[in-house]
CSV table of C-alpha atoms and ligand atoms in Angstrom, one decimal:
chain,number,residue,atom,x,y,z
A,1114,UNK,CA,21.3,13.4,-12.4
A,1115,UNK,CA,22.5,12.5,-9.7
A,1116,UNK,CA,25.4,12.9,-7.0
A,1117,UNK,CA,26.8,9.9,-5.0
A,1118,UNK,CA,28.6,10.0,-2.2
A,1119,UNK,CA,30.5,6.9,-1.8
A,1120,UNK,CA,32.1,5.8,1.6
A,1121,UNK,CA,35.6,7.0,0.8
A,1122,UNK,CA,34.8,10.4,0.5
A,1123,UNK,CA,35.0,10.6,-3.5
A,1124,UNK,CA,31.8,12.0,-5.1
A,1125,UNK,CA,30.8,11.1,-8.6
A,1126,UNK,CA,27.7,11.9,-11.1
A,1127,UNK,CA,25.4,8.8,-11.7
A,1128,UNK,CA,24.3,9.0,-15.6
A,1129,UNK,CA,20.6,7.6,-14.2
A,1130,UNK,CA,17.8,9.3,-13.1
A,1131,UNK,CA,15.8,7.2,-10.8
A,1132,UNK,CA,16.7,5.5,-7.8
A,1133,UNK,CA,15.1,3.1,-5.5
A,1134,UNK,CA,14.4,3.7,-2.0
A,1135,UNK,CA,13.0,1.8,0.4
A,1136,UNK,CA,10.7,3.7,3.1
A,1137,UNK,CA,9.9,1.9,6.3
A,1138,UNK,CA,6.8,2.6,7.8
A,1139,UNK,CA,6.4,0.3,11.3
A,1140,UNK,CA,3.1,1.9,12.4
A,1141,UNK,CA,0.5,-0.6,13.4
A,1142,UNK,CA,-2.5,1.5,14.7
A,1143,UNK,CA,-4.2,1.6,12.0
A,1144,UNK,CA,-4.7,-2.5,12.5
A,1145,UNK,CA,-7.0,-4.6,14.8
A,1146,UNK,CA,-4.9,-7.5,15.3
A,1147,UNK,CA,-1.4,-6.8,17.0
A,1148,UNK,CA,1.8,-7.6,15.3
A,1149,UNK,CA,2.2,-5.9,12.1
A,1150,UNK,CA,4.6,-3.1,13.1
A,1151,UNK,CA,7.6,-6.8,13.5
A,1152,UNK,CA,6.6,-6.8,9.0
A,1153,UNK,CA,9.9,-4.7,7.8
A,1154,UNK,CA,11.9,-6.2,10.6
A,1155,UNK,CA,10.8,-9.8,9.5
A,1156,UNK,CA,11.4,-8.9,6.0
A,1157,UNK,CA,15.0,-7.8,6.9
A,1158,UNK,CA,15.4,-10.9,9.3
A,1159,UNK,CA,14.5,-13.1,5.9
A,1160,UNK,CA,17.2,-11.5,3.7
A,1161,UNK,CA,19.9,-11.9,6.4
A,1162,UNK,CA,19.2,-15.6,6.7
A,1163,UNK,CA,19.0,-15.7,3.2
A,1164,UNK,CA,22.2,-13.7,2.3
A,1165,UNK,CA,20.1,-11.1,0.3
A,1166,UNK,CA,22.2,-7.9,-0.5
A,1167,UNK,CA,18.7,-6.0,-1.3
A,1168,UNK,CA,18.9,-3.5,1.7
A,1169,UNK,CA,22.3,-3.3,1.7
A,1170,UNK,CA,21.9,-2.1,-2.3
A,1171,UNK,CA,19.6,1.0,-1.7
A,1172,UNK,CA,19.3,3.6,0.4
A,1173,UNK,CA,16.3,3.0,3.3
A,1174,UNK,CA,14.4,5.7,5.3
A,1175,UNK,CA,12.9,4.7,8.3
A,1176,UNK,CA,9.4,6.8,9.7
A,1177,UNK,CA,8.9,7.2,13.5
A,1178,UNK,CA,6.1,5.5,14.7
A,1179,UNK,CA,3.4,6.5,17.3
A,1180,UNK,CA,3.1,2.4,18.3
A,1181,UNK,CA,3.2,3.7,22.5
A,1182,UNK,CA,-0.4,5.2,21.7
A,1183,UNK,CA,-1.9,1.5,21.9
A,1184,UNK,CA,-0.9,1.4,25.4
A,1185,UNK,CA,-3.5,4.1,25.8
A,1186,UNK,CA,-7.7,3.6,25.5
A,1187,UNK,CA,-8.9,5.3,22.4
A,1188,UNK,CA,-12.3,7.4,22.5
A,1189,UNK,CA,-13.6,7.6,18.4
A,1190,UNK,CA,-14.5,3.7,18.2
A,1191,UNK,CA,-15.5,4.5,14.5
A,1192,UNK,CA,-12.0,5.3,13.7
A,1193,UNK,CA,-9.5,4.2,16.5
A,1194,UNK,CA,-7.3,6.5,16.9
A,1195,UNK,CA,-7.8,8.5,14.2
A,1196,UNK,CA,-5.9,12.1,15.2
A,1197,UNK,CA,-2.9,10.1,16.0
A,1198,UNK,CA,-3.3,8.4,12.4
A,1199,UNK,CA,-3.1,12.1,11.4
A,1200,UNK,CA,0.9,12.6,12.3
A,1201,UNK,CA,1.4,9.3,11.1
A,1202,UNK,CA,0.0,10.0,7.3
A,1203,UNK,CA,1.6,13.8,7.4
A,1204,UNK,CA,4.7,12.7,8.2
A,1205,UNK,CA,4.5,9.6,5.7
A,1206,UNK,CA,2.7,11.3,3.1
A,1207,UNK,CA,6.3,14.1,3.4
A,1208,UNK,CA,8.9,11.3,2.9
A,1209,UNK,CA,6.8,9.6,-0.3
A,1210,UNK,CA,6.6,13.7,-1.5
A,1211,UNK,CA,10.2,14.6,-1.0
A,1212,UNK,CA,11.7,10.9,-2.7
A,1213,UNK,CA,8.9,11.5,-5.4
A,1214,UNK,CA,9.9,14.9,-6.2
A,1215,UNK,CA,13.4,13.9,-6.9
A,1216,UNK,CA,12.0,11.6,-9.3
A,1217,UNK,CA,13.2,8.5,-7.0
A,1218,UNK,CA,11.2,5.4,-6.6
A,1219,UNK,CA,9.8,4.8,-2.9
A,1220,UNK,CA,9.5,1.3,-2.1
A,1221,UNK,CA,7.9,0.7,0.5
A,1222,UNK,CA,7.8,-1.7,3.1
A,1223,UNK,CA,4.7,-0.6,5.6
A,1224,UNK,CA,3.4,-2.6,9.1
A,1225,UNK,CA,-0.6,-2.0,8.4
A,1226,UNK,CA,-2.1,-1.1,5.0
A,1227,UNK,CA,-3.5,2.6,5.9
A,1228,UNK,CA,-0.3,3.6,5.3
A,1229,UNK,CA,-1.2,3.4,1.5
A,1230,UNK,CA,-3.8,6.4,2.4
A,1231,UNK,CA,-0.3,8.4,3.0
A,1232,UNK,CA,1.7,7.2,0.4
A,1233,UNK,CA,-0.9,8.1,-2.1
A,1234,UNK,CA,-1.1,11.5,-0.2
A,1235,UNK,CA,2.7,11.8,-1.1
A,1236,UNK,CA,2.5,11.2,-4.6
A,1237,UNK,CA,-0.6,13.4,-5.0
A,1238,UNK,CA,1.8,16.1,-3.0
A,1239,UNK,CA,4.4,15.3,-5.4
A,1240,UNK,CA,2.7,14.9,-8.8
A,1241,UNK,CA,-0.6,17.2,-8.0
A,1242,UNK,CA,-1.2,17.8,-12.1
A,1243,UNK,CA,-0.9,14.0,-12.3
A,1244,UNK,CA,-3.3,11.7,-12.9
A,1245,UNK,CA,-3.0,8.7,-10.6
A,1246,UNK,CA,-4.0,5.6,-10.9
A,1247,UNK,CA,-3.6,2.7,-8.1
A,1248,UNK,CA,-4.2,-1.3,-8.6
A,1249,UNK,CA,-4.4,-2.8,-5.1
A,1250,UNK,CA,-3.9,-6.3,-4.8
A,1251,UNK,CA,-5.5,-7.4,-1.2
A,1252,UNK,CA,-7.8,-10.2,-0.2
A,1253,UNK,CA,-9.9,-6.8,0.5
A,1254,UNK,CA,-11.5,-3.8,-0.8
A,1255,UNK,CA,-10.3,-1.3,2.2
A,1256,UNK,CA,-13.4,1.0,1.1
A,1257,UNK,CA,-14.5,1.7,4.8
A,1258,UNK,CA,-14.9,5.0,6.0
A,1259,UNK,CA,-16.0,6.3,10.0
A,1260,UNK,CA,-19.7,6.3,8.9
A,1261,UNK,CA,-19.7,2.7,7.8
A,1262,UNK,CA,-16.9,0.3,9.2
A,1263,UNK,CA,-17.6,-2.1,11.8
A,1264,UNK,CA,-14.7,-2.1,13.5
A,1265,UNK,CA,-13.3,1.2,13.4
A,1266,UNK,CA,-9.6,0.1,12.1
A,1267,UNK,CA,-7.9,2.8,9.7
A,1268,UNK,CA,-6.3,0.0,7.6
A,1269,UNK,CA,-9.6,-0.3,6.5
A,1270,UNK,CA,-10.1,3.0,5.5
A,1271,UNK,CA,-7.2,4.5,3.1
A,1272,UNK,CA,-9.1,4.2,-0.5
A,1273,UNK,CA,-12.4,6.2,0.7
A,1274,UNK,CA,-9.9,8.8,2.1
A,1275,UNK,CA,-8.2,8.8,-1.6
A,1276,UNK,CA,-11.7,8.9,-3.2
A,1277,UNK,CA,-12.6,11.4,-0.2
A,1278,UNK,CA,-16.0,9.1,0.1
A,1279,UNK,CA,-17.6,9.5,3.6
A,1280,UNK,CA,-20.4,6.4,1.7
A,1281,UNK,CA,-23.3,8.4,4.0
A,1282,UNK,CA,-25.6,6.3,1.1
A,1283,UNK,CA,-24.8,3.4,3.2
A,1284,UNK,CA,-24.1,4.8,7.3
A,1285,UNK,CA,-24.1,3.0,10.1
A,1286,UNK,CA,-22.2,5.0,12.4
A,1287,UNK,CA,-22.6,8.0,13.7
A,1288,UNK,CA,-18.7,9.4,14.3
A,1289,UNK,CA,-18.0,12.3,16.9
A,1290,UNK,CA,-17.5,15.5,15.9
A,1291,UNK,CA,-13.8,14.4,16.8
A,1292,UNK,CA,-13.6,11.9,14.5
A,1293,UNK,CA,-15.3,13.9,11.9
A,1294,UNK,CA,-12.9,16.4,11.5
A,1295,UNK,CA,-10.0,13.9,11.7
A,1296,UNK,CA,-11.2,12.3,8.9
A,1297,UNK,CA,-11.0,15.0,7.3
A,1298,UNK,CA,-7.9,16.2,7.8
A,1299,UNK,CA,-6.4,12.3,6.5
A,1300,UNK,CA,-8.7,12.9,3.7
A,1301,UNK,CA,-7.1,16.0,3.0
A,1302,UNK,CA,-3.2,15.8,3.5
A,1303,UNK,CA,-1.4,17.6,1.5
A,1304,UNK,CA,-4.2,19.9,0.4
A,1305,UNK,CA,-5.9,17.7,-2.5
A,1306,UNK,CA,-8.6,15.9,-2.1
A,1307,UNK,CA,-10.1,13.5,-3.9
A,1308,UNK,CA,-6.7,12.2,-4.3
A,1309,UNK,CA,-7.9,10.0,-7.4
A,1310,UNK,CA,-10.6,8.7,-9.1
A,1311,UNK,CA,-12.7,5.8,-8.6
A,1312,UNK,CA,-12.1,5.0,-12.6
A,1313,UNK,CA,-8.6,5.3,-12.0
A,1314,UNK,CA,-8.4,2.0,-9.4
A,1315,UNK,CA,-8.5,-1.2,-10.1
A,1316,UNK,CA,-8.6,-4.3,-7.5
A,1317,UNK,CA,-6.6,-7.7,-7.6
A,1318,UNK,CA,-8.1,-11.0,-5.1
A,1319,UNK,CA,-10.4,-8.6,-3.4
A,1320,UNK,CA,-12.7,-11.4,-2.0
A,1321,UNK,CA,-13.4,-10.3,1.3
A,1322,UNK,CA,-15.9,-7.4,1.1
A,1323,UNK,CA,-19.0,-6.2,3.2
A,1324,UNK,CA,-21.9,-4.3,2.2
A,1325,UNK,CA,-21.1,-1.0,2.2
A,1326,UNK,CA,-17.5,-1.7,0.3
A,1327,UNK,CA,-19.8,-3.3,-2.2
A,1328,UNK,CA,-22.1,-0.2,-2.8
A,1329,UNK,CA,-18.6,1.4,-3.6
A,1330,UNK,CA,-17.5,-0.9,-6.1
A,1331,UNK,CA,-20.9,-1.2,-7.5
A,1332,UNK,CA,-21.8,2.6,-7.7
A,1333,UNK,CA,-18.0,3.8,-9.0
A,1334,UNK,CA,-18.0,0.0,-11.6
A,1335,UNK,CA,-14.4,-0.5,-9.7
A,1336,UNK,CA,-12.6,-3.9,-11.7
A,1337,UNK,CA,-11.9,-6.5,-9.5
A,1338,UNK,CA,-10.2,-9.5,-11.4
A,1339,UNK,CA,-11.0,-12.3,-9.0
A,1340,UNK,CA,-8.9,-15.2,-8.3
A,1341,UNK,CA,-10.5,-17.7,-11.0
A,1342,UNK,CA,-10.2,-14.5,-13.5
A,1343,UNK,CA,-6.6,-13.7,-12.8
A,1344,UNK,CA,-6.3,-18.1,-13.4
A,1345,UNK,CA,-8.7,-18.1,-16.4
A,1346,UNK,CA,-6.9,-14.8,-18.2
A,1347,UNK,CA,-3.0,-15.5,-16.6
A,1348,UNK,CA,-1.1,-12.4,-14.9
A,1349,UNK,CA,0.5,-11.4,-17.6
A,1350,UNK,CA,-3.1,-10.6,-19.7
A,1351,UNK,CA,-4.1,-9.4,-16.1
A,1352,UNK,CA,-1.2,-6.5,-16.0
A,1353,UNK,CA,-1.6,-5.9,-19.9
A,1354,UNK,CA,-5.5,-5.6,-19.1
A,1355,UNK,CA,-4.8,-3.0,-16.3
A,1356,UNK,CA,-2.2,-0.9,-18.3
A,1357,UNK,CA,-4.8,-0.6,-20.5
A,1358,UNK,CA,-7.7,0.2,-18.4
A,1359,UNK,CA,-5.3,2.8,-16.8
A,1360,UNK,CA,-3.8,4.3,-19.9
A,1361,UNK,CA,-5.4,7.8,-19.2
A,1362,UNK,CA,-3.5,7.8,-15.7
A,1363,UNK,CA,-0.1,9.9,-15.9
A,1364,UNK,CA,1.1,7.8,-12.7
A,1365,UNK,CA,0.5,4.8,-11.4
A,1366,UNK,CA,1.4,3.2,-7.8
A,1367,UNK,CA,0.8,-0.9,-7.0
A,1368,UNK,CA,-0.2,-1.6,-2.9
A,1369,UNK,CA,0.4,-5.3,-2.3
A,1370,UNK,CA,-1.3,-6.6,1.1
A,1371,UNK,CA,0.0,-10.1,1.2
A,1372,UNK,CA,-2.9,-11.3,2.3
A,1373,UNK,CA,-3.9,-11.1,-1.4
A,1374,UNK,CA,-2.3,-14.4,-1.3
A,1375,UNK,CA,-3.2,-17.6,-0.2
A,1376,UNK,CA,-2.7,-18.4,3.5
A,1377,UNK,CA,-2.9,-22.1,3.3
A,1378,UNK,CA,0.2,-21.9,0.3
A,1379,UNK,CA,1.9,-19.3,2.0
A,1380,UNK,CA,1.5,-18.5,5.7
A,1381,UNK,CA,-1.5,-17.1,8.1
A,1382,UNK,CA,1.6,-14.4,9.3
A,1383,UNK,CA,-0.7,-11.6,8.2
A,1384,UNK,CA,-3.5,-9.9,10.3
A,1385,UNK,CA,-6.7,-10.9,8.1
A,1386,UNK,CA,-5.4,-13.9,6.2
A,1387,UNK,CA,-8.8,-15.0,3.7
A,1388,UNK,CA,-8.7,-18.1,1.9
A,1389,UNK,CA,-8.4,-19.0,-1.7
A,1390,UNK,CA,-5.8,-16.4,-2.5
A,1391,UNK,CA,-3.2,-15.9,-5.5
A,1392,UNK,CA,0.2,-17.9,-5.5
A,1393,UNK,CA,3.1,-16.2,-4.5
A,1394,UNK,CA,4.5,-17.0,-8.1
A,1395,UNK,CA,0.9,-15.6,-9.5
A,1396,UNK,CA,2.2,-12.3,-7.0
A,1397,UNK,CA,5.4,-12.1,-8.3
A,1398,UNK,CA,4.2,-12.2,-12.3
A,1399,UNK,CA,1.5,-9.6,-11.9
A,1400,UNK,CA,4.0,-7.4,-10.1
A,1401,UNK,CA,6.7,-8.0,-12.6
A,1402,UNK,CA,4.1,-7.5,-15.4
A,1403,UNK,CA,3.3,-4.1,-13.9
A,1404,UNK,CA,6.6,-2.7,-12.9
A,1405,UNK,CA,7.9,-3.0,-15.8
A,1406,UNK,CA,6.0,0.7,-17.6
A,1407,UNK,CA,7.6,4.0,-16.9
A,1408,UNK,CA,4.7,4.3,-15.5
A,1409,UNK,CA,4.9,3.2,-12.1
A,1410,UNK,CA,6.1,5.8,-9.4
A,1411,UNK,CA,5.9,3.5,-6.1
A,1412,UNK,CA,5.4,0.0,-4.9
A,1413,UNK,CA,4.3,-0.8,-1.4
A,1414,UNK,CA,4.1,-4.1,0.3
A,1415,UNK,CA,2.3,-4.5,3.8
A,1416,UNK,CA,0.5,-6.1,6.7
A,1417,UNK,CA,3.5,-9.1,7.0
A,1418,UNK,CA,2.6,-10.2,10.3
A,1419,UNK,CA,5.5,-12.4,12.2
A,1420,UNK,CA,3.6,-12.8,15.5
A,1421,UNK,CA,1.0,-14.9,13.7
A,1422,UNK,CA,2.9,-17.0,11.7
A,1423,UNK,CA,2.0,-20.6,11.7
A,1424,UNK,CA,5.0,-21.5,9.9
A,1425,UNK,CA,8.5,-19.7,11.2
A,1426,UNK,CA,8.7,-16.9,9.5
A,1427,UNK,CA,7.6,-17.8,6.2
A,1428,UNK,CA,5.3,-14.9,5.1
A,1429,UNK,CA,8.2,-12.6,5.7
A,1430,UNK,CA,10.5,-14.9,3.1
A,1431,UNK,CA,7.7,-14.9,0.4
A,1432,UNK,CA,7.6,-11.2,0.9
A,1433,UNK,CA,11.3,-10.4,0.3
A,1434,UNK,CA,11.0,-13.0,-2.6
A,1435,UNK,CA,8.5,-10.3,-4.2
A,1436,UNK,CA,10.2,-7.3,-3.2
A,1437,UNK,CA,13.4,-8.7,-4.7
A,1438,UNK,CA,11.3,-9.7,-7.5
A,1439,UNK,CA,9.9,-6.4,-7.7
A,1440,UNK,CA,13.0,-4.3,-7.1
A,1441,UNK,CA,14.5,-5.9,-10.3
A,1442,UNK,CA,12.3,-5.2,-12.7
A,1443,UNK,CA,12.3,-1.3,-11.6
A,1444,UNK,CA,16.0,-1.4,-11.8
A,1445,UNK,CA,15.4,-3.5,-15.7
A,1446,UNK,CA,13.1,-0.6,-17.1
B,213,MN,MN1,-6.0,-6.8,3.3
């Protein structure tokens, strides 16, 4: 139940029990290429221009950000800056707990995609005798950790922290002590760790992998419906597939990187654009497909890029047409 406090003073009792609230996450370190933390604003730049009520309908939280650090050199190259990541996720991984506890739905619009490491933090925090269950749709697998990626960017990184999977099997770094413990501290906010289960995730246009991501997948049997399979099945037998692969799971939370799409359709306004992606419209009927079970405690959309769009703002207007897309159909179930 609960109480709304409308503008003239009056307070009344909604009869509903869920509400949507968008979380706004403009951190950017966790990203090699500069730009992300302008994604939200874009997004909201999109709906003004094109007279969308959506953030004028729910309730949005905006996080501080710790952007000002990339003014400063960073000394763990296996994980760049990895203890400021640390305030980031605790503070992020607090909002998704409090909104999830109240049995609200955070949607959430984030700069770079290790902000999913957080959010699944929060809903861990929130639901800890849950089971949870993610499907991540993103051109990539983000199953880095210190002692294996090559470029040391956390956005890379937020599944192994879920699984809490260093993937030592397959080092190639050797991370300072630093770094180390900072690891795992993200791969233990909020006190639980592992977070979820390898069984319990399930990829969408991953096609963008290394080795050591592919160890992962291999060693844990993670799904990934490729593009032609998502063509070859249609999204709808996609979501119904998933639903049923994750029908153990108590919970369930959807991260959309739009770089799951494809950038020559779309836009290259995202920070690691791959070719060959899903349609928007592919995006939007998965999503839909998905959000439509009880099930479904969060949906995140990230790494919207408006510094490298080669066409206006475009990737910023496909993404509100999801999110609208998406904020319907949690309002529908
Ligand atoms: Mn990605």
């Amino acid at each position: 139940m609960k109480f709304l406090q409308l503008n003239d003073g009056i307070t009344f009792v909604a009869l509903f029990f869920q509400m949507i609230k968008f979380v706004i996450q403009r951190s950017e370190i966790g990203a090699g290429t500069r730009g992300s933390s302008l994604g939200p604003d874009a997004i909201k730049i999109a709906a003004v221009t094109a007279g969308s009520s959506l953030f004028l309908k729910y309730e949005s939280e905006l996080l501080s950000n710790q952007n000002d650090c990339l003014f400063q050199p960073t000394a763990t190259e296996n994980a760049l800056r990895i203890g400021i990541m640390e305030k980031v996720w605790q503070e992020h991984a607090d909002k998704i707990h409090a909104i999830s506890s109240e049995k609200d739905v955070p949607v959430v619009i984030s700069g770079d995609h290790a902000s999913a490491g957080a959010t699944i933090a929060g809903l861990k925090m929130a639901h800890p005798n849950k089971r949870l269950g993610v499907v991540w749709i993103d051109a990539h697998a983000d199953l880095h950790s210190p002692y294996t990626s090559p470029s040391g960017n956390i956005h890379g990184m937020p599944l192994c922290a879920s699984i809490g999977e260093n993937n030592v099997e397959m080092q190639s770094n050797e991370p300072l002590i630093v770094t180390k413990e900072a690891w795992s501290h993200l791969k233990n906010v909020g006190g639980i760790s592992p977070k979820i289960s390898p069984d319990d995730l399930v990829f969408v246009s991953v096609r963008d992998t290394e080795k050591e991501e592919e160890h992962l997948m291999e060693k844990y049997n993670i799904k990934n419906y490729s593009v032609a399979e998502t063509r070859e099945l249609g999204m709808k037998k996609v979501g119904i597939e998933i639903q049923n692969k994750l029908s153990d799971c108590d919970i369930i939370y959807v991260s959309f990187d739009v770089d799951s799409m494809d950038p020559d359709i779309v836009s290259y306004g995202t920070g690691t654009p791959v070719k060959d992606g899903i349609t928007p419209a592919e995006a939007k009927d998965l999503i839909n497909e998905l959000l439509q079970s009880q099930k479904i405690v969060c949906f995140e959309l990230v790494e919207v890029n408006p510094l490298l769009d080669n066409k206006g703002n475009k990737m910023a207007e496909v993404a509100l047409e999801v999110l609208e897309s998406a904020v319907n159909t949690l309002e529908k179930r």
